[in-house]
mmCIF file of C-alpha atoms in Angstrom:
data_model
loop_
_atom_site.group_PDB
_atom_site.id
_atom_site.type_symbol
_atom_site.label_atom_id
_atom_site.label_comp_id
_atom_site.label_asym_id
_atom_site.label_seq_id
_atom_site.Cartn_x
_atom_site.Cartn_y
_atom_site.Cartn_z
ATOM 1 C CA MET A 1 -0.029 -0.002 -0.104
ATOM 2 C CA ILE A 2 2.808 2.448 0.798
ATOM 3 C CA GLU A 3 4.489 1.617 -2.501
ATOM 4 C CA LEU A 4 1.183 2.294 -4.311
ATOM 5 C CA ARG A 5 0.893 5.706 -2.598
ATOM 6 C CA GLU A 6 4.398 6.527 -3.566
ATOM 7 C CA GLU A 7 3.836 5.547 -7.210
ATOM 8 C CA LEU A 8 0.658 7.576 -7.307
ATOM 9 C CA ALA A 9 2.461 10.566 -5.970
ATOM 10 C CA ARG A 10 5.132 10.099 -8.565
ATOM 11 C CA ALA A 11 2.532 9.897 -11.360
ATOM 12 C CA SER A 12 0.867 12.990 -9.928
ATOM 13 C CA ALA A 13 4.204 14.888 -10.006
ATOM 14 C CA MET A 14 4.706 13.850 -13.617
ATOM 15 C CA LEU A 15 1.297 15.276 -14.586
ATOM 16 C CA ASP A 16 2.049 18.526 -12.736
ATOM 17 C CA VAL A 17 4.986 19.076 -15.119
ATOM 18 C CA ARG A 18 2.972 17.827 -18.119
ATOM 19 C CA ARG A 19 4.896 14.616 -18.685
ATOM 20 C CA PHE A 20 1.668 12.900 -19.779
ATOM 21 C CA ASP A 21 3.118 10.069 -21.763
ATOM 22 C CA GLU A 22 5.455 8.917 -18.937
ATOM 23 C CA ALA A 23 2.489 9.285 -16.469
ATOM 24 C CA LEU A 24 0.335 7.220 -18.683
ATOM 25 C CA ALA A 25 2.862 4.428 -18.922
ATOM 26 C CA LEU A 26 3.293 4.395 -15.146
ATOM 27 C CA LEU A 27 -0.458 4.543 -14.519
ATOM 28 C CA ALA A 28 -1.102 1.747 -16.917
ATOM 29 C CA ARG A 29 1.078 -0.479 -14.854
ATOM 30 C CA LEU A 30 -0.508 0.679 -11.620
ATOM 31 C CA VAL A 31 -4.110 0.044 -12.671
ATOM 32 C CA SER A 32 -3.070 -3.304 -14.008
ATOM 33 C CA ALA A 33 -1.647 -4.346 -10.679
ATOM 34 C CA GLU A 34 -4.212 -2.374 -8.568
ATOM 35 C CA PRO A 35 -7.432 -2.180 -10.667
ATOM 36 C CA GLU A 36 -9.487 -1.224 -7.578
ATOM 37 C CA SER A 37 -7.566 2.121 -6.959
ATOM 38 C CA GLY A 38 -9.929 4.825 -7.685
ATOM 39 C CA ARG A 39 -7.237 7.463 -7.386
ATOM 40 C CA ALA A 40 -5.041 5.639 -9.966
ATOM 41 C CA TRP A 41 -8.054 5.708 -12.518
ATOM 42 C CA CYS A 42 -8.574 9.430 -11.706
ATOM 43 C CA LEU A 43 -4.950 10.185 -12.461
ATOM 44 C CA MET A 44 -5.262 8.123 -15.663
ATOM 45 C CA ALA A 45 -8.318 10.339 -16.617
ATOM 46 C CA ARG A 46 -6.242 13.435 -15.886
ATOM 47 C CA ALA A 47 -3.404 12.116 -18.045
ATOM 48 C CA HIS A 48 -5.797 11.356 -20.905
ATOM 49 C CA LEU A 49 -7.131 14.985 -20.603
ATOM 50 C CA GLY A 50 -3.556 16.324 -20.841
ATOM 51 C CA ARG A 51 -3.027 14.252 -24.092
ATOM 52 C CA GLU A 52 -6.487 15.556 -25.353
ATOM 53 C CA ARG A 53 -7.868 11.969 -25.412
ATOM 54 C CA TYR A 54 -11.237 12.984 -24.060
ATOM 55 C CA THR A 55 -13.129 9.596 -24.771
ATOM 56 C CA GLU A 56 -10.495 7.732 -22.916
ATOM 57 C CA ALA A 57 -10.602 10.260 -20.019
ATOM 58 C CA ILE A 58 -14.326 9.728 -19.518
ATOM 59 C CA SER A 59 -13.888 5.928 -19.450
ATOM 60 C CA ALA A 60 -11.199 6.161 -16.858
ATOM 61 C CA ALA A 61 -13.336 8.609 -14.808
ATOM 62 C CA ASN A 62 -16.377 6.423 -15.077
ATOM 63 C CA ARG A 63 -14.307 3.461 -13.843
ATOM 64 C CA ALA A 64 -13.285 5.571 -10.821
ATOM 65 C CA VAL A 65 -16.918 6.469 -10.145
ATOM 66 C CA SER A 66 -17.829 2.808 -10.189
ATOM 67 C CA LEU A 67 -15.200 2.142 -7.565
ATOM 68 C CA ASP A 68 -16.197 5.045 -5.242
ATOM 69 C CA PRO A 69 -19.514 6.677 -6.134
ATOM 70 C CA SER A 70 -19.024 9.168 -3.290
ATOM 71 C CA ASP A 71 -15.819 10.750 -4.811
ATOM 72 C CA GLU A 72 -16.410 14.012 -6.521
ATOM 73 C CA TRP A 73 -13.184 14.123 -8.422
ATOM 74 C CA PRO A 74 -14.000 11.646 -11.262
ATOM 75 C CA HIS A 75 -17.185 13.579 -11.859
ATOM 76 C CA ARG A 76 -15.193 16.752 -12.319
ATOM 77 C CA LEU A 77 -12.736 15.013 -14.607
ATOM 78 C CA ALA A 78 -15.569 13.602 -16.705
ATOM 79 C CA SER A 79 -17.225 16.967 -16.882
ATOM 80 C CA ASN A 80 -14.011 18.546 -18.197
ATOM 81 C CA ALA A 81 -13.695 15.887 -20.955
ATOM 82 C CA LEU A 82 -17.333 16.232 -21.974
ATOM 83 C CA VAL A 83 -16.950 20.011 -22.375
ATOM 84 C CA HIS A 84 -14.085 19.323 -24.778
ATOM 85 C CA LEU A 85 -16.320 16.896 -26.645
ATOM 86 C CA GLY A 86 -19.020 19.459 -26.947
ATOM 87 C CA ASN A 87 -21.553 17.502 -24.827
ATOM 88 C CA TYR A 88 -22.347 20.511 -22.543
ATOM 89 C CA ALA A 89 -25.605 19.072 -21.106
ATOM 90 C CA ALA A 90 -23.842 15.920 -19.823
ATOM 91 C CA ALA A 91 -20.843 17.981 -18.700
ATOM 92 C CA LEU A 92 -23.143 20.186 -16.582
ATOM 93 C CA ARG A 93 -24.836 17.051 -15.145
ATOM 94 C CA ALA A 94 -21.471 15.549 -14.101
ATOM 95 C CA ALA A 95 -20.375 18.949 -12.555
ATOM 96 C CA ARG A 96 -23.524 19.231 -10.600
ATOM 97 C CA GLU A 97 -23.187 15.645 -9.281
ATOM 98 C CA ALA A 98 -19.615 16.592 -8.145
ATOM 99 C CA CYS A 99 -21.026 19.706 -6.509
ATOM 100 C CA ARG A 100 -23.672 17.565 -4.709
ATOM 101 C CA LEU A 101 -21.129 15.170 -3.415
ATOM 102 C CA ALA A 102 -18.761 17.977 -2.237
ATOM 103 C CA PRO A 103 -20.614 21.275 -1.814
ATOM 104 C CA GLY A 104 -17.934 22.709 0.364
ATOM 105 C CA TYR A 105 -15.201 22.402 -2.295
ATOM 106 C CA TRP A 106 -14.716 25.451 -4.330
ATOM 107 C CA GLN A 107 -13.440 23.257 -7.199
ATOM 108 C CA THR A 108 -16.788 21.628 -7.674
ATOM 109 C CA HIS A 109 -18.489 25.119 -8.019
ATOM 110 C CA VAL A 110 -15.826 26.205 -10.525
ATOM 111 C CA CYS A 111 -16.518 23.002 -12.484
ATOM 112 C CA VAL A 112 -20.248 23.799 -12.663
ATOM 113 C CA ALA A 113 -19.453 27.323 -13.853
ATOM 114 C CA GLN A 114 -17.089 26.045 -16.489
ATOM 115 C CA ALA A 115 -19.614 23.583 -17.841
ATOM 116 C CA ALA A 116 -22.472 26.244 -17.696
ATOM 117 C CA LEU A 117 -20.208 28.722 -19.436
ATOM 118 C CA ALA A 118 -19.342 26.297 -22.316
ATOM 119 C CA GLY A 119 -23.089 25.575 -22.600
ATOM 120 C CA GLN A 120 -23.886 29.231 -22.927
ATOM 121 C CA ARG A 121 -25.861 29.410 -19.645
ATOM 122 C CA PRO A 122 -24.147 32.477 -18.128
ATOM 123 C CA ASP A 123 -26.763 32.936 -15.302
ATOM 124 C CA VAL A 124 -25.951 29.445 -14.043
ATOM 125 C CA ALA A 125 -22.232 30.049 -14.407
ATOM 126 C CA ALA A 126 -22.462 33.403 -12.584
ATOM 127 C CA GLU A 127 -24.300 31.731 -9.541
ATOM 128 C CA ALA A 128 -21.737 28.909 -9.333
ATOM 129 C CA ALA A 129 -18.784 31.458 -9.620
ATOM 130 C CA SER A 130 -20.324 33.454 -6.848
ATOM 131 C CA ARG A 131 -20.438 30.435 -4.559
ATOM 132 C CA ALA A 132 -16.846 29.584 -5.367
ATOM 133 C CA ARG A 133 -15.797 33.061 -4.457
ATOM 134 C CA ALA A 134 -17.623 32.732 -1.146
ATOM 135 C CA LEU A 135 -15.753 29.560 -0.335
ATOM 136 C CA ALA A 136 -12.323 30.679 -1.555
ATOM 137 C CA PRO A 137 -12.045 34.468 -1.965
ATOM 138 C CA ASN A 138 -8.126 34.241 -2.251
ATOM 139 C CA GLU A 139 -7.944 31.511 -4.841
ATOM 140 C CA PRO A 140 -6.647 32.724 -8.208
ATOM 141 C CA ASP A 141 -8.550 30.248 -10.260
ATOM 142 C CA VAL A 142 -11.757 31.335 -8.682
ATOM 143 C CA HIS A 143 -11.202 34.928 -9.872
ATOM 144 C CA PHE A 144 -10.015 33.731 -13.179
ATOM 145 C CA LEU A 145 -13.173 31.821 -13.804
ATOM 146 C CA SER A 146 -15.363 34.657 -12.392
ATOM 147 C CA GLY A 147 -13.658 37.005 -14.906
ATOM 148 C CA LYS A 148 -14.519 34.587 -17.726
ATOM 149 C CA VAL A 149 -18.196 34.661 -16.654
ATOM 150 C CA SER A 150 -18.307 38.444 -16.413
ATOM 151 C CA LEU A 151 -16.757 38.624 -19.906
ATOM 152 C CA ALA A 152 -19.363 36.270 -21.315
ATOM 153 C CA ARG A 153 -22.157 38.410 -19.764
ATOM 154 C CA GLY A 154 -20.603 41.609 -21.322
ATOM 155 C CA ASP A 155 -19.381 43.119 -18.006
ATOM 156 C CA LEU A 156 -15.892 44.214 -19.072
ATOM 157 C CA THR A 157 -15.189 46.168 -15.919
ATOM 158 C CA ALA A 158 -16.005 43.261 -13.572
ATOM 159 C CA ALA A 159 -14.108 40.881 -15.934
ATOM 160 C CA ARG A 160 -10.992 43.016 -15.738
ATOM 161 C CA GLU A 161 -11.246 43.397 -11.978
ATOM 162 C CA HIS A 162 -11.425 39.674 -11.424
ATOM 163 C CA GLN A 163 -8.443 38.884 -13.789
ATOM 164 C CA GLU A 164 -6.313 41.624 -12.078
ATOM 165 C CA ARG A 165 -7.248 40.107 -8.795
ATOM 166 C CA ALA A 166 -6.244 36.679 -10.048
ATOM 167 C CA LEU A 167 -2.890 38.126 -11.158
ATOM 168 C CA ALA A 168 -2.435 39.853 -7.853
ATOM 169 C CA LEU A 169 -2.863 36.483 -6.086
ATOM 170 C CA ASP A 170 -0.635 34.650 -8.630
ATOM 171 C CA PRO A 171 1.492 36.887 -10.900
ATOM 172 C CA ALA A 172 2.350 33.971 -13.094
ATOM 173 C CA HIS A 173 -1.290 33.165 -13.824
ATOM 174 C CA SER A 174 -1.087 32.798 -17.633
ATOM 175 C CA GLY A 175 -4.898 32.348 -18.002
ATOM 176 C CA ALA A 176 -5.609 35.679 -16.411
ATOM 177 C CA MET A 177 -3.165 37.327 -18.674
ATOM 178 C CA ASN A 178 -4.827 35.804 -21.673
ATOM 179 C CA GLU A 179 -8.293 36.911 -20.469
ATOM 180 C CA LEU A 180 -6.936 40.430 -19.932
ATOM 181 C CA GLY A 181 -5.957 40.231 -23.694
ATOM 182 C CA ARG A 182 -9.407 39.155 -24.637
ATOM 183 C CA ILE A 183 -10.929 42.106 -22.601
ATOM 184 C CA ARG A 184 -8.561 44.500 -24.464
ATOM 185 C CA LEU A 185 -9.845 43.203 -27.771
ATOM 186 C CA ARG A 186 -13.405 43.847 -26.668
ATOM 187 C CA ARG A 187 -12.287 47.456 -26.019
ATOM 188 C CA HIS A 188 -10.695 47.522 -29.526
ATOM 189 C CA ASP A 189 -7.215 47.834 -28.069
ATOM 190 C CA THR A 190 -5.356 45.494 -30.464
ATOM 191 C CA ALA A 191 -1.743 46.416 -29.279
ATOM 192 C CA GLY A 192 -2.742 46.016 -25.556
ATOM 193 C CA ALA A 193 -4.323 42.594 -26.287
ATOM 194 C CA ILE A 194 -1.273 41.278 -27.996
ATOM 195 C CA ARG A 195 0.908 42.401 -25.113
ATOM 196 C CA HIS A 196 -1.225 40.382 -22.638
ATOM 197 C CA PHE A 197 -1.261 37.373 -25.066
ATOM 198 C CA ILE A 198 2.589 37.563 -25.345
ATOM 199 C CA SER A 199 2.883 37.639 -21.596
ATOM 200 C CA ALA A 200 0.598 34.526 -21.365
ATOM 201 C CA ALA A 201 2.666 32.722 -23.941
ATOM 202 C CA ARG A 202 5.951 33.528 -22.086
ATOM 203 C CA ALA A 203 4.603 32.342 -18.741
ATOM 204 C CA THR A 204 3.237 29.062 -20.183
ATOM 205 C CA PRO A 205 5.077 28.299 -23.481
ATOM 206 C CA GLU A 206 3.505 24.849 -23.751
ATOM 207 C CA GLU A 207 -0.039 26.203 -23.846
ATOM 208 C CA ARG A 208 -0.453 26.626 -27.580
ATOM 209 C CA ILE A 209 -3.812 28.607 -27.317
ATOM 210 C CA TYR A 210 -1.952 31.745 -26.236
ATOM 211 C CA SER A 211 0.267 31.883 -29.326
ATOM 212 C CA ARG A 212 -2.571 31.037 -31.508
ATOM 213 C CA ASN A 213 -4.434 33.928 -30.031
ATOM 214 C CA ILE A 214 -1.634 36.294 -31.096
ATOM 215 C CA ASP A 215 -1.875 34.896 -34.683
ATOM 216 C CA VAL A 216 -5.625 35.255 -34.834
ATOM 217 C CA VAL A 217 -5.444 38.943 -33.627
ATOM 218 C CA LEU A 218 -2.828 39.698 -36.200
ATOM 219 C CA LEU A 219 -4.947 38.061 -38.905
ATOM 220 C CA ARG A 220 -7.941 40.126 -37.729
ATOM 221 C CA THR A 221 -5.814 43.324 -37.952
ATOM 222 C CA VAL A 222 -4.777 42.502 -41.482
ATOM 223 C CA SER A 223 -8.425 41.880 -42.315
ATOM 224 C CA ARG A 224 -9.546 45.157 -40.968
ATOM 225 C CA THR A 225 -6.788 46.917 -42.833
ATOM 226 C CA ILE A 226 -7.885 45.343 -46.111
ATOM 227 C CA TYR A 227 -11.542 46.129 -45.401
ATOM 228 C CA VAL A 228 -10.764 49.879 -44.830
ATOM 229 C CA PHE A 229 -8.532 50.043 -47.922
ATOM 230 C CA THR A 230 -10.929 48.467 -50.228
ATOM 231 C CA LEU A 231 -13.830 50.464 -48.764
ATOM 232 C CA VAL A 232 -11.960 53.740 -49.420
ATOM 233 C CA ALA A 233 -11.125 52.450 -52.910
ATOM 234 C CA LEU A 234 -14.840 51.711 -53.613
ATOM 235 C CA ILE A 235 -15.703 55.280 -52.646
ATOM 236 C CA LEU A 236 -12.854 56.846 -54.672
ATOM 237 C CA ILE A 237 -13.862 54.846 -57.799
ATOM 238 C CA TRP A 238 -17.053 56.888 -58.050
ATOM 239 C CA ILE A 239 -15.198 60.293 -57.994
ATOM 240 C CA PRO A 240 -14.429 60.577 -61.717
ATOM 241 C CA ALA A 241 -17.960 59.622 -62.761
ATOM 242 C CA VAL A 242 -19.828 61.899 -60.307
ATOM 243 C CA THR A 243 -17.420 64.930 -60.264
ATOM 244 C CA HIS A 244 -15.955 64.695 -63.787
ATOM 245 C CA VAL A 245 -12.677 65.780 -62.283
ATOM 246 C CA ASN A 246 -9.272 65.137 -64.017
ATOM 247 C CA ARG A 247 -7.889 61.674 -63.613
ATOM 248 C CA LEU A 248 -4.624 62.828 -62.057
ATOM 249 C CA PRO A 249 -6.116 63.990 -58.788
ATOM 250 C CA PHE A 250 -7.907 60.693 -58.690
ATOM 251 C CA VAL A 251 -4.743 58.635 -58.961
ATOM 252 C CA ILE A 252 -2.968 60.815 -56.477
ATOM 253 C CA THR A 253 -5.878 60.330 -53.995
ATOM 254 C CA LEU A 254 -5.618 56.580 -54.429
ATOM 255 C CA GLY A 255 -1.961 56.799 -53.709
ATOM 256 C CA MET A 256 -2.591 58.806 -50.601
ATOM 257 C CA ALA A 257 -5.217 56.355 -49.398
ATOM 258 C CA ALA A 258 -2.746 53.482 -49.794
ATOM 259 C CA ALA A 259 -0.015 55.474 -47.948
ATOM 260 C CA VAL A 260 -2.388 56.421 -45.069
ATOM 261 C CA THR A 261 -3.467 52.732 -44.759
ATOM 262 C CA ALA A 262 0.116 51.569 -44.709
ATOM 263 C CA ALA A 263 1.018 54.286 -42.148
ATOM 264 C CA CYS A 264 -1.756 53.346 -39.807
ATOM 265 C CA PHE A 265 -0.773 49.658 -39.920
ATOM 266 C CA GLY A 266 2.886 50.589 -39.365
ATOM 267 C CA TRP A 267 1.867 52.771 -36.442
ATOM 268 C CA LEU A 268 0.028 49.898 -34.829
ATOM 269 C CA VAL A 269 2.941 47.580 -35.381
ATOM 270 C CA LEU A 270 5.433 50.091 -33.809
ATOM 271 C CA ARG A 271 3.298 50.158 -30.716
ATOM 272 C CA LEU A 272 3.859 46.412 -30.223
ATOM 273 C CA PRO A 273 6.718 44.720 -28.302
ATOM 274 C CA ARG A 274 9.679 43.683 -30.324
ATOM 275 C CA GLU A 275 8.725 40.163 -30.053
ATOM 276 C CA ALA A 276 5.273 40.814 -31.458
ATOM 277 C CA ARG A 277 6.791 42.844 -34.381
ATOM 278 C CA GLN A 278 8.638 39.630 -35.322
ATOM 279 C CA LEU A 279 5.400 37.766 -35.296
ATOM 280 C CA VAL A 280 3.800 40.321 -37.570
ATOM 281 C CA ARG A 281 6.619 39.825 -40.111
ATOM 282 C CA ARG A 282 6.189 36.067 -39.891
ATOM 283 C CA THR A 283 2.411 36.436 -40.380
ATOM 284 C CA LEU A 284 2.699 38.683 -43.362
ATOM 285 C CA ARG A 285 5.037 36.185 -44.985
ATOM 286 C CA THR A 286 2.734 33.250 -44.749
ATOM 287 C CA PRO A 287 1.280 32.165 -48.115
ATOM 288 C CA ARG A 288 -2.368 32.770 -47.329
ATOM 289 C CA VAL A 289 -1.719 36.246 -45.800
ATOM 290 C CA ALA A 290 0.544 37.287 -48.567
ATOM 291 C CA ALA A 291 -2.038 36.009 -51.096
ATOM 292 C CA ALA A 292 -4.761 38.006 -49.352
ATOM 293 C CA LEU A 293 -2.773 41.294 -49.507
ATOM 294 C CA ALA A 294 -1.911 40.667 -53.088
ATOM 295 C CA LEU A 295 -5.536 39.968 -54.068
ATOM 296 C CA ALA A 296 -6.745 43.179 -52.303
ATOM 297 C CA ALA A 297 -4.031 45.341 -53.706
ATOM 298 C CA GLY A 298 -4.143 43.796 -57.194
ATOM 299 C CA GLY A 299 -7.983 44.052 -57.502
ATOM 300 C CA VAL A 300 -7.902 47.668 -56.401
ATOM 301 C CA ALA A 301 -5.018 48.456 -58.873
ATOM 302 C CA VAL A 302 -6.896 46.780 -61.747
ATOM 303 C CA ALA A 303 -10.217 48.659 -60.922
ATOM 304 C CA PHE A 304 -8.430 51.946 -60.676
ATOM 305 C CA GLY A 305 -6.496 51.242 -63.834
ATOM 306 C CA LEU A 306 -9.817 50.721 -65.691
ATOM 307 C CA VAL A 307 -11.285 53.893 -64.470
ATOM 308 C CA THR A 308 -8.239 55.950 -64.920
ATOM 309 C CA PHE A 309 -7.538 54.945 -68.486
ATOM 310 C CA ALA A 310 -11.157 54.469 -69.688
ATOM 311 C CA PRO A 311 -12.415 57.186 -72.243
ATOM 312 C CA THR A 312 -14.838 59.565 -70.627
ATOM 313 C CA PRO A 313 -17.854 58.325 -72.816
ATOM 314 C CA ASP A 314 -17.219 54.819 -71.685
ATOM 315 C CA LEU A 315 -16.814 55.620 -67.930
ATOM 316 C CA ALA A 316 -20.408 54.808 -67.076
ATOM 317 C CA GLN A 317 -19.995 51.275 -68.520
ATOM 318 C CA ILE A 318 -16.617 50.735 -66.963
ATOM 319 C CA LEU A 319 -17.510 51.928 -63.433
ATOM 320 C CA PRO A 320 -19.735 48.950 -62.552
ATOM 321 C CA VAL A 321 -17.031 46.522 -63.743
ATOM 322 C CA ALA A 322 -14.386 48.285 -61.581
ATOM 323 C CA VAL A 323 -16.743 48.128 -58.525
ATOM 324 C CA VAL A 324 -17.320 44.309 -58.977
ATOM 325 C CA ILE A 325 -13.582 43.739 -59.366
ATOM 326 C CA THR A 326 -12.895 45.646 -56.111
ATOM 327 C CA VAL A 327 -15.647 43.753 -54.238
ATOM 328 C CA ALA A 328 -14.510 40.384 -55.639
ATOM 329 C CA ALA A 329 -10.948 41.192 -54.610
ATOM 330 C CA ARG A 330 -12.013 41.937 -51.043
ATOM 331 C CA LEU A 331 -14.078 38.766 -50.810
ATOM 332 C CA ALA A 332 -11.199 36.706 -52.207
ATOM 333 C CA ALA A 333 -8.838 38.230 -49.727
ATOM 334 C CA PHE A 334 -11.174 37.584 -46.820
ATOM 335 C CA ALA A 335 -11.564 33.930 -47.849
ATOM 336 C CA ALA A 336 -7.723 33.559 -47.843
ATOM 337 C CA LEU A 337 -7.647 35.032 -44.357
ATOM 338 C CA ARG A 338 -10.378 32.846 -43.107
ATOM 339 C CA GLY A 339 -8.370 29.818 -44.300
ATOM 340 C CA ALA A 340 -5.346 31.134 -42.415
ATOM 341 C CA ALA A 341 -7.430 31.683 -39.267
ATOM 342 C CA ARG A 342 -8.845 28.129 -39.516
ATOM 343 C CA LYS A 343 -5.347 26.797 -39.368
ATOM 344 C CA HIS A 344 -4.844 28.594 -36.083
#
C-alpha cells in the first residue's frame, strides 16, 4: 500500500509538469496491478485529458466512479472531458453531481461554472462562480473563472477586476493574462491585447492557445486593414464619374489612401513589443496572408486602372465593372484570411 501511494504521488508529479506520456505508462502498470484504486483511475483520466484523449478520459473517470461513487473528483474530470467533446448538457450534469457530493469544495462550483459557461448558460455560471468566491475568496482560479463569466455576460469592468485580482494573487497566472488580452480586444485595443497574449505565452510556453491567439489577432488586424483600404477604394472609384474631375487627382488620392492605410498599420506595429513585431513579419510572409494582401492590392489596382484609362464616354459602363472587381478582390482576400485563421 505504501508503495502504491508513492507511485501515485510520482505519477501526480509527472502530470504537474505535463509529462503525460510517462505518467500514462506508469499509471497503466498501476491500474493493471491495482485495478481497484480509484485514485489511479482518476490520475489516468487526468493524463488522458492532458493528451487531449477525451473519450479515454471519460472511460477512466467512469471506472473511478464505479469504484467510489461518493468521490467528487472523477465527476469533475468527466465534466471537463465532456466539455471538450461538446456535450455540454452531460458536462453540466457531471459537474452538478460533483457539487452535490462535495458542496464545500470550491473546485466543484468552478466545475459547474465552466460547464455552464461552455453550454452558454451565463446565469448558472455566474451563480456557481459566486459560490466559489464565497468559499475561496483568495484562490486565483476562482477569480479567473469569475472574470470569464463576467466577460461572457458583457461586464468588461468586472471581468478586468477579477483577472487583475487573479494576477495579484498569482503573478504567473497565464490564464488571467490571456483573459486580459481578450478584454482588451473587446475594447478595440489590439496592441494592448497582443501584449497580454505575449505575456501569457511567455508564462506558459507549452499552452498553444496563447500563441494562436496572437496569430488570430494579427490576422484580424490585417483583415480590418484590407476592409478599410478596399472600402476607401470603392468610394474613390465613383469620384471621376460623379464629379468629372481630371484623372490625375484621382490617382493621387488613391496613392494617398494606400499610404495612409500603410502608415496606420505601421503605427500599430510600432506600438507592439519587439517580439510581436517579429510575429507580424512572420504572419505577413505566410502564403495565405501574402495572397490576401496581393488579391486586395491587385484588385484595387486593376479597378483603378480601368477607371483611370477609360475614355470619358465609356466611364459609365466601366464603373460597374471596376466596382465588381474591387468587391471580388476583397471577398477573395477575406476567404484567404479565413483559411489562415482556421489553421490557427
